[in-house]
Tab-separated table of C-alpha atoms in Angstrom:
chain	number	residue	atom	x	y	z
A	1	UNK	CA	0.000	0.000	0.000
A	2	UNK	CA	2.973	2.427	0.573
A	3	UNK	CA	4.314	1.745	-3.034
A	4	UNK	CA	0.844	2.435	-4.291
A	5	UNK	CA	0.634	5.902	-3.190
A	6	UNK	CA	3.742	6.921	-3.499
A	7	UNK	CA	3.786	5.615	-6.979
A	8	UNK	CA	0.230	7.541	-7.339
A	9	UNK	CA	2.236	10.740	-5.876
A	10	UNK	CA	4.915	10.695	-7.950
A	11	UNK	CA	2.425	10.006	-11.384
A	12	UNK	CA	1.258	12.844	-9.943
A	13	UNK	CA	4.219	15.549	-9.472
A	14	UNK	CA	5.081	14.417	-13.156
A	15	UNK	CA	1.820	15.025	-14.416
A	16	UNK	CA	1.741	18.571	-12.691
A	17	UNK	CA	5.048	19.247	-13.943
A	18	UNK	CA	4.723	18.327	-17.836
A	19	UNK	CA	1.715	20.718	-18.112
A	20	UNK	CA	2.802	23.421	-16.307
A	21	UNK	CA	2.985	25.358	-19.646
A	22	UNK	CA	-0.814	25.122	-20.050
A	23	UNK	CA	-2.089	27.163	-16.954
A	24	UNK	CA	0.457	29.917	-17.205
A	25	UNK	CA	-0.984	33.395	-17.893
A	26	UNK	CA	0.120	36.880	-19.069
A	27	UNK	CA	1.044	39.237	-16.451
A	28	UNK	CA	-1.279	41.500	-15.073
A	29	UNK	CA	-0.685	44.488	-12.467
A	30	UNK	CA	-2.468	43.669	-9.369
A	31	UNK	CA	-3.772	45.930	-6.975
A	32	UNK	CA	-2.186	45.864	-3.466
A	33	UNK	CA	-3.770	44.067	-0.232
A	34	UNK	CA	-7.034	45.899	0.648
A	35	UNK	CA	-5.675	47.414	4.393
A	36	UNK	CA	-8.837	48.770	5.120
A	37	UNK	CA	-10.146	47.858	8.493
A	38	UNK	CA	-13.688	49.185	7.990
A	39	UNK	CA	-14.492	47.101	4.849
A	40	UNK	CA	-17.557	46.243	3.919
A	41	UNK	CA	-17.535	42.630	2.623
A	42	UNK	CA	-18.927	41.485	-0.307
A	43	UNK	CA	-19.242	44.987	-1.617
A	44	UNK	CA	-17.190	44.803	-4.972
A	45	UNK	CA	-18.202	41.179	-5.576
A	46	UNK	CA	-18.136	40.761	-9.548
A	47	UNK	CA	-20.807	38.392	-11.031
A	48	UNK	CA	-18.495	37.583	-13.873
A	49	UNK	CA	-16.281	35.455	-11.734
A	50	UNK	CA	-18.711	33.281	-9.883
A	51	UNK	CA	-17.898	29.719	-10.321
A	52	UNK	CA	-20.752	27.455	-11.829
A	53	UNK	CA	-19.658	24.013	-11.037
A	54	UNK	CA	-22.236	22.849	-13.714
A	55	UNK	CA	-20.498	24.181	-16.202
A	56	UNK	CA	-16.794	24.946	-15.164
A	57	UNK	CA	-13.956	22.174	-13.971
A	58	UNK	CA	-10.078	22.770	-13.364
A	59	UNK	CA	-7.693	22.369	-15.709
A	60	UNK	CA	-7.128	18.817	-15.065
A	61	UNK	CA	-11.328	17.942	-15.744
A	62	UNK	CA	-14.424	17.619	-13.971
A	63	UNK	CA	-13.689	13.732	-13.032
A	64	UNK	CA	-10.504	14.741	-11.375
A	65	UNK	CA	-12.128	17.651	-9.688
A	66	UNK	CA	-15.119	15.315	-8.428
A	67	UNK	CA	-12.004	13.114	-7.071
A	68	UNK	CA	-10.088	15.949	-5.034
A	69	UNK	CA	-13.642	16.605	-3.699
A	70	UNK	CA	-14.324	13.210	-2.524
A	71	UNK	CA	-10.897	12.715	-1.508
A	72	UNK	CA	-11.321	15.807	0.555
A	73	UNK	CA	-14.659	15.116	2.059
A	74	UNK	CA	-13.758	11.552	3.489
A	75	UNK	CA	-10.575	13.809	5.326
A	76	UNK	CA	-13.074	15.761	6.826
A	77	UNK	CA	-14.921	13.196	8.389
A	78	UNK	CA	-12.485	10.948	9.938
A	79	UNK	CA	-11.337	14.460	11.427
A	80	UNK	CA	-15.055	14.602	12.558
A	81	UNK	CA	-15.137	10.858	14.136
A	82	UNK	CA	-18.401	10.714	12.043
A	83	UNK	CA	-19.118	8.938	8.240
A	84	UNK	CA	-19.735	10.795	5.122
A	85	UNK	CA	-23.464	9.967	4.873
A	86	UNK	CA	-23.884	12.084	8.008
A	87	UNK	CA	-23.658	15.011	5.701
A	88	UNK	CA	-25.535	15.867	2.438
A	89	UNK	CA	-23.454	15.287	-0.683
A	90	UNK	CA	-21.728	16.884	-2.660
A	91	UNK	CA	-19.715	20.465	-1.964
A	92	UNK	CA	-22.326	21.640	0.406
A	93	UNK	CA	-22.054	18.842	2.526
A	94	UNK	CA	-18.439	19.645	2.529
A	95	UNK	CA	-19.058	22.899	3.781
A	96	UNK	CA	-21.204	21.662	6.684
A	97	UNK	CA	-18.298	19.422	7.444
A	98	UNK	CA	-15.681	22.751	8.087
A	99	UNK	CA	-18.604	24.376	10.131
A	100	UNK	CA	-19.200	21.600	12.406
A	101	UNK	CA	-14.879	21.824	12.681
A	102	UNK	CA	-14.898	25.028	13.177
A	103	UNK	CA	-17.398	25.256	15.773
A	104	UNK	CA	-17.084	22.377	17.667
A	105	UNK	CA	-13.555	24.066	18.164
A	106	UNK	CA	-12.779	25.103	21.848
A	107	UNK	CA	-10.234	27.668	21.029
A	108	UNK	CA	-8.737	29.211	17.764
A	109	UNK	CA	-5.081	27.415	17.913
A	110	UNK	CA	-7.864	23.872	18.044
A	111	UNK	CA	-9.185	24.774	15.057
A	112	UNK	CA	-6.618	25.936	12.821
A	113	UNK	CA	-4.324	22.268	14.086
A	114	UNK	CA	-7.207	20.077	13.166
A	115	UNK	CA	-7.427	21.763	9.832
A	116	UNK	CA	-3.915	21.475	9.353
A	117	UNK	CA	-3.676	17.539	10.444
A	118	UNK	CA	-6.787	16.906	7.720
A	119	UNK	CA	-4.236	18.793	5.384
A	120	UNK	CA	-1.808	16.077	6.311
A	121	UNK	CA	-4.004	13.184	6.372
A	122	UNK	CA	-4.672	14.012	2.360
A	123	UNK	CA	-0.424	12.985	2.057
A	124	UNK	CA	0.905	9.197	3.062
A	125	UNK	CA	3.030	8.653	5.675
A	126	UNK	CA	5.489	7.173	4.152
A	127	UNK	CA	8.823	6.871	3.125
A	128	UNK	CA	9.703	6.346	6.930
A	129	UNK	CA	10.045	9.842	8.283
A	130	UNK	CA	10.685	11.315	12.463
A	131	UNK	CA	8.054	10.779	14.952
A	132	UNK	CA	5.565	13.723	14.209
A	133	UNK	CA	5.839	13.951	10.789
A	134	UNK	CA	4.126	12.817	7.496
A	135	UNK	CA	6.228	10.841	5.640
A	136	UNK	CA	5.985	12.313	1.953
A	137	UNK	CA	5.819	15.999	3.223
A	138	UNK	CA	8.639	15.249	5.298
A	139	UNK	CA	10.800	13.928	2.745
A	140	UNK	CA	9.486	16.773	0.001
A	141	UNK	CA	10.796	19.328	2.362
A	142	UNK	CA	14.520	17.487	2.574
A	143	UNK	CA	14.516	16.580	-1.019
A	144	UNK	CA	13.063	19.370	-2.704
A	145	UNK	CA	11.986	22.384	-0.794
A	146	UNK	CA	15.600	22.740	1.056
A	147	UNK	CA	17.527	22.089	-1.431
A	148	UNK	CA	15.542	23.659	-4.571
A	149	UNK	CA	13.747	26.875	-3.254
A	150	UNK	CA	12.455	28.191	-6.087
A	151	UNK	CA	11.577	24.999	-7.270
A	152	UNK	CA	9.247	23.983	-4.868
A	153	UNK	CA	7.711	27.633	-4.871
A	154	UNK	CA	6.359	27.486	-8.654
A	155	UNK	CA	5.468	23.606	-8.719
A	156	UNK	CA	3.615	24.406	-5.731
A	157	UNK	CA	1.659	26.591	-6.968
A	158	UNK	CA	0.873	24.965	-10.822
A	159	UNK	CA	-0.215	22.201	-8.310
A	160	UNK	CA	-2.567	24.854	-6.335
A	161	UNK	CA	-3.810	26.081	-9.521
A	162	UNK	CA	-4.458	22.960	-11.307
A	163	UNK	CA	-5.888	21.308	-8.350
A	164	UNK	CA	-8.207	23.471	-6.243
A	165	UNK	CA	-9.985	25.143	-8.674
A	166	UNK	CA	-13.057	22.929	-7.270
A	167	UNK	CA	-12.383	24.466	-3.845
A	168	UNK	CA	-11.875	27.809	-4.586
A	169	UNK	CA	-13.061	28.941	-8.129
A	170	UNK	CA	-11.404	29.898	-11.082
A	171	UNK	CA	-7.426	30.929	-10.827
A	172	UNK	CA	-4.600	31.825	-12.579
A	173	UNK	CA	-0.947	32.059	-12.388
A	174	UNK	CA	0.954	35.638	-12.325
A	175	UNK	CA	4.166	36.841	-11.383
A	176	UNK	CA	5.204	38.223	-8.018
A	177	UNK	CA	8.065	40.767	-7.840
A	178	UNK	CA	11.332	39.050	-7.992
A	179	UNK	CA	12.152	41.177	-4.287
A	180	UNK	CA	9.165	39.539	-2.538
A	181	UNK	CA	9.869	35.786	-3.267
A	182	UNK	CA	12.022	33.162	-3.807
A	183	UNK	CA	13.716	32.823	-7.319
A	184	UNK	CA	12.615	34.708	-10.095
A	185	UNK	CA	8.985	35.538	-8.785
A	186	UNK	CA	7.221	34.082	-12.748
A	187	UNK	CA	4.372	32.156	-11.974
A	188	UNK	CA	4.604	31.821	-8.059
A	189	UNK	CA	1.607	34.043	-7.455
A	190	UNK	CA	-2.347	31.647	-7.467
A	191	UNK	CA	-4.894	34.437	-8.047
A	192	UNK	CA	-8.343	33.948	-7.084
A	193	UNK	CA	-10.707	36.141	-8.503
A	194	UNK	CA	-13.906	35.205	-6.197
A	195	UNK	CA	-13.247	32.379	-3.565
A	196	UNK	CA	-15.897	29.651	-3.689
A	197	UNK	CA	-15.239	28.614	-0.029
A	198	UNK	CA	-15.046	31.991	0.882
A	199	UNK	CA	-18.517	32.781	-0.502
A	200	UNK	CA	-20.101	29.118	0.990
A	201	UNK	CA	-19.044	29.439	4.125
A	202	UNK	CA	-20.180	33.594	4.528
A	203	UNK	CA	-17.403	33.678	7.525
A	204	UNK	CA	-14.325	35.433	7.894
A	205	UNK	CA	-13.867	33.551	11.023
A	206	UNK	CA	-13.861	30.446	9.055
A	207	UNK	CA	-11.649	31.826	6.262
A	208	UNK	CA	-8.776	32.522	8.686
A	209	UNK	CA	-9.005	29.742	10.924
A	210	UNK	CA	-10.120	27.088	8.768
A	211	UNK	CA	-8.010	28.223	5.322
A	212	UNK	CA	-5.663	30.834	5.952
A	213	UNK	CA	-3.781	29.831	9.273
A	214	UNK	CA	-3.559	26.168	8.705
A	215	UNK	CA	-3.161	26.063	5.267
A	216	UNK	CA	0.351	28.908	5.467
A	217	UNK	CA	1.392	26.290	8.501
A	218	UNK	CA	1.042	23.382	6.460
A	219	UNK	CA	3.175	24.897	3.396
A	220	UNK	CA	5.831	26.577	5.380
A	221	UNK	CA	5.957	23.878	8.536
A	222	UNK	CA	5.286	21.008	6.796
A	223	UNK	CA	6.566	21.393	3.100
A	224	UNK	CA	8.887	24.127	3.672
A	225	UNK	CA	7.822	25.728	0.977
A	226	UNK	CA	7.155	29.731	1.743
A	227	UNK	CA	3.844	31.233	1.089
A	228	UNK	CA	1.247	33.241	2.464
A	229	UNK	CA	-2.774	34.085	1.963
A	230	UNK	CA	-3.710	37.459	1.249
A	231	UNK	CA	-8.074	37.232	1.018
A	232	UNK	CA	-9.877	40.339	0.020
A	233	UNK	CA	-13.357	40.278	1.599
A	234	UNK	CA	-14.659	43.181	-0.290
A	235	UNK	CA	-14.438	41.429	-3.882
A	236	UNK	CA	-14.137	37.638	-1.992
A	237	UNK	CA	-10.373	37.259	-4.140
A	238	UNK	CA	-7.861	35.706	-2.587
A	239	UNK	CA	-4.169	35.377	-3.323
A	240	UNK	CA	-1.832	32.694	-3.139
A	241	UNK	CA	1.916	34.080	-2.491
A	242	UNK	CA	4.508	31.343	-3.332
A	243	UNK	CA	7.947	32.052	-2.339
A	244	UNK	CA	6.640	34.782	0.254
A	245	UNK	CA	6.672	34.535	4.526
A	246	UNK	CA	3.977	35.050	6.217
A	247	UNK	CA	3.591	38.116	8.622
A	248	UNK	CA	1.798	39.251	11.793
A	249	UNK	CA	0.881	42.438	9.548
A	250	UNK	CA	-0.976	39.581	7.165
A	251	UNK	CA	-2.399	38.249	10.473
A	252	UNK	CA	-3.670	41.340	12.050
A	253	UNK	CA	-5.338	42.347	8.287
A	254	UNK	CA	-6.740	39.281	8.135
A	255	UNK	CA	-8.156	39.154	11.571
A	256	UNK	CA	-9.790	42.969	11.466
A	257	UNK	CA	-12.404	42.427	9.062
A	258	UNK	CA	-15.940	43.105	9.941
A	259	UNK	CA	-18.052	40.071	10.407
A	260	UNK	CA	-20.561	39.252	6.896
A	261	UNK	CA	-24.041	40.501	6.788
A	262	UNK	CA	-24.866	37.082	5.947
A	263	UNK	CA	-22.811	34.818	8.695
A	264	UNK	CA	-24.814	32.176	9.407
A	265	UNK	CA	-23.917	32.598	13.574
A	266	UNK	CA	-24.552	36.626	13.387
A	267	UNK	CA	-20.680	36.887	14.115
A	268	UNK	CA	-20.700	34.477	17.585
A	269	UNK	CA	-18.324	32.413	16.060
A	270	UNK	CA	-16.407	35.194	16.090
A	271	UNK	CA	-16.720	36.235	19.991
A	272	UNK	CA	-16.853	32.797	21.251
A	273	UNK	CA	-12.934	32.080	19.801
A	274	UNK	CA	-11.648	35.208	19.845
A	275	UNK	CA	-9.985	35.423	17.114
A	276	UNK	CA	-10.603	38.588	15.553
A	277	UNK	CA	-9.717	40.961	18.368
């Protein structure tokens, strides 16, 4: 069983490697993090880049997206203890699944480490790796991340891009400045134009805790590959910064959004983990 995945893994890297070429894009200037505290979210949403999962896939097809979404969902429930049938199917039953995480959560550090560890679960443990550490990931980070920086950074993110598009909505590939990441900067920036989890789940609380947080720990800690999350709330974007530390700056940004009109706990979620103080 070992061989089998990481045989399936390494199909996999190869794959994501030999068509690169085919989700690279033209550069584009981008407009900087919105820094705004008082921000009104949702207000410069743009219908043209709402995701219709009847119609739209990622690059790599609507069979493997329905497969990273199954894949995904059976994660989330052994994190829960509970089966898949307990939720409706589908990507909304997926999003019931990072509620229930989220608040069945006793604190904010809870939350963020069990989304991390179902970030790790999705990876075998194996080659043989240290006590506390997922095999593969562990063995990337020697292998690849260490030695091969820049690497790392832009397969990384063709492998974001290609694969999440399910998760998140349509993205594309741009350059970040060559001062602000590893290597050259080409291609190590996933932008989002409006985030489908983002928009399902209506909660900033859930973005940060449940995305953000875990998600920059499991690249940098685990892969030791540098990135960050910068979301937008006002247009529901979201960017993708390969090559790039996060900051407490990111953090605090992140964290002073105002709650959504439309979260589904009227912003308790919020109060009861404190995380947005």
């Amino acid at each position: 069983m070992p061989m089998r995945w990481l045989s399936c893994a390494t199909i996999f890297l190869l794959v994501s490697v030999i068509t690169m070429p085919r989700f690279a894009s033209s550069y584009s200037p981008l407009p900087p993090p919105n820094q705004n505290q008082n921000i009104i979210p949702g207000s410069k949403l743009n219908p043209a880049d709402i995701y219709d999962p009847n119609t739209m896939s990622g690059p790599l097809g609507r069979q493997a997206d329905d497969f990273f979404l199954q894949t995904f969902r059976k994660a989330l429930a052994t994190s829960l203890l509970q089966s898949e049938s307990d939720f409706q199917p589908g990507y909304d039953g997926m999003i019931d699944m990072i509620r229930k995480i989220h608040s069945a959560s006793p604190t904010q550090s809870s939350c963020v480490q069990k989304s991390r560890a179902t970030l790790q679960s999705l990876f075998p443990d194996w080659p043989p790796s240290p006590k506390s550490t997922t095999g593969l990931l562990y063995w990337f980070k020697i292998l690849f991340s260490t030695p091969f920086p820049s690497f790392s950074s832009k397969l990384n993110a063709y492998i974001t891009c290609a694969c999440s598009q399910w998760l998140m909505g349509p993205s594309s590939l741009l350059p970040l400045p060559s001062s602000s990441s590893s290597g050259s900067g080409s291609n190590n920036l996933v932008e989002i134009k409006r985030c489908r989890y983002l928009e399902a789940t209506k909660c900033a609380s859930i973005c940060v805790n449940t995305c953000k947080l875990p998600t920059q720990q499991f690249f940098n800690e685990d892969m030791g590959v540098k990135m960050r999350i910068v979301p937008d709330y006002e247009s529901y974007g979201c960017r993708f910064e390969f090559g790039v530390e996060p900051t407490e700056e990111d953090e605090r940004l992140a964290k002073d959004v105002k709650c959504f009109a439309e979260c589904p706990s009227g912003g308790e979620e919020r109060r009861r983990l404190s995380c947005m103080n």
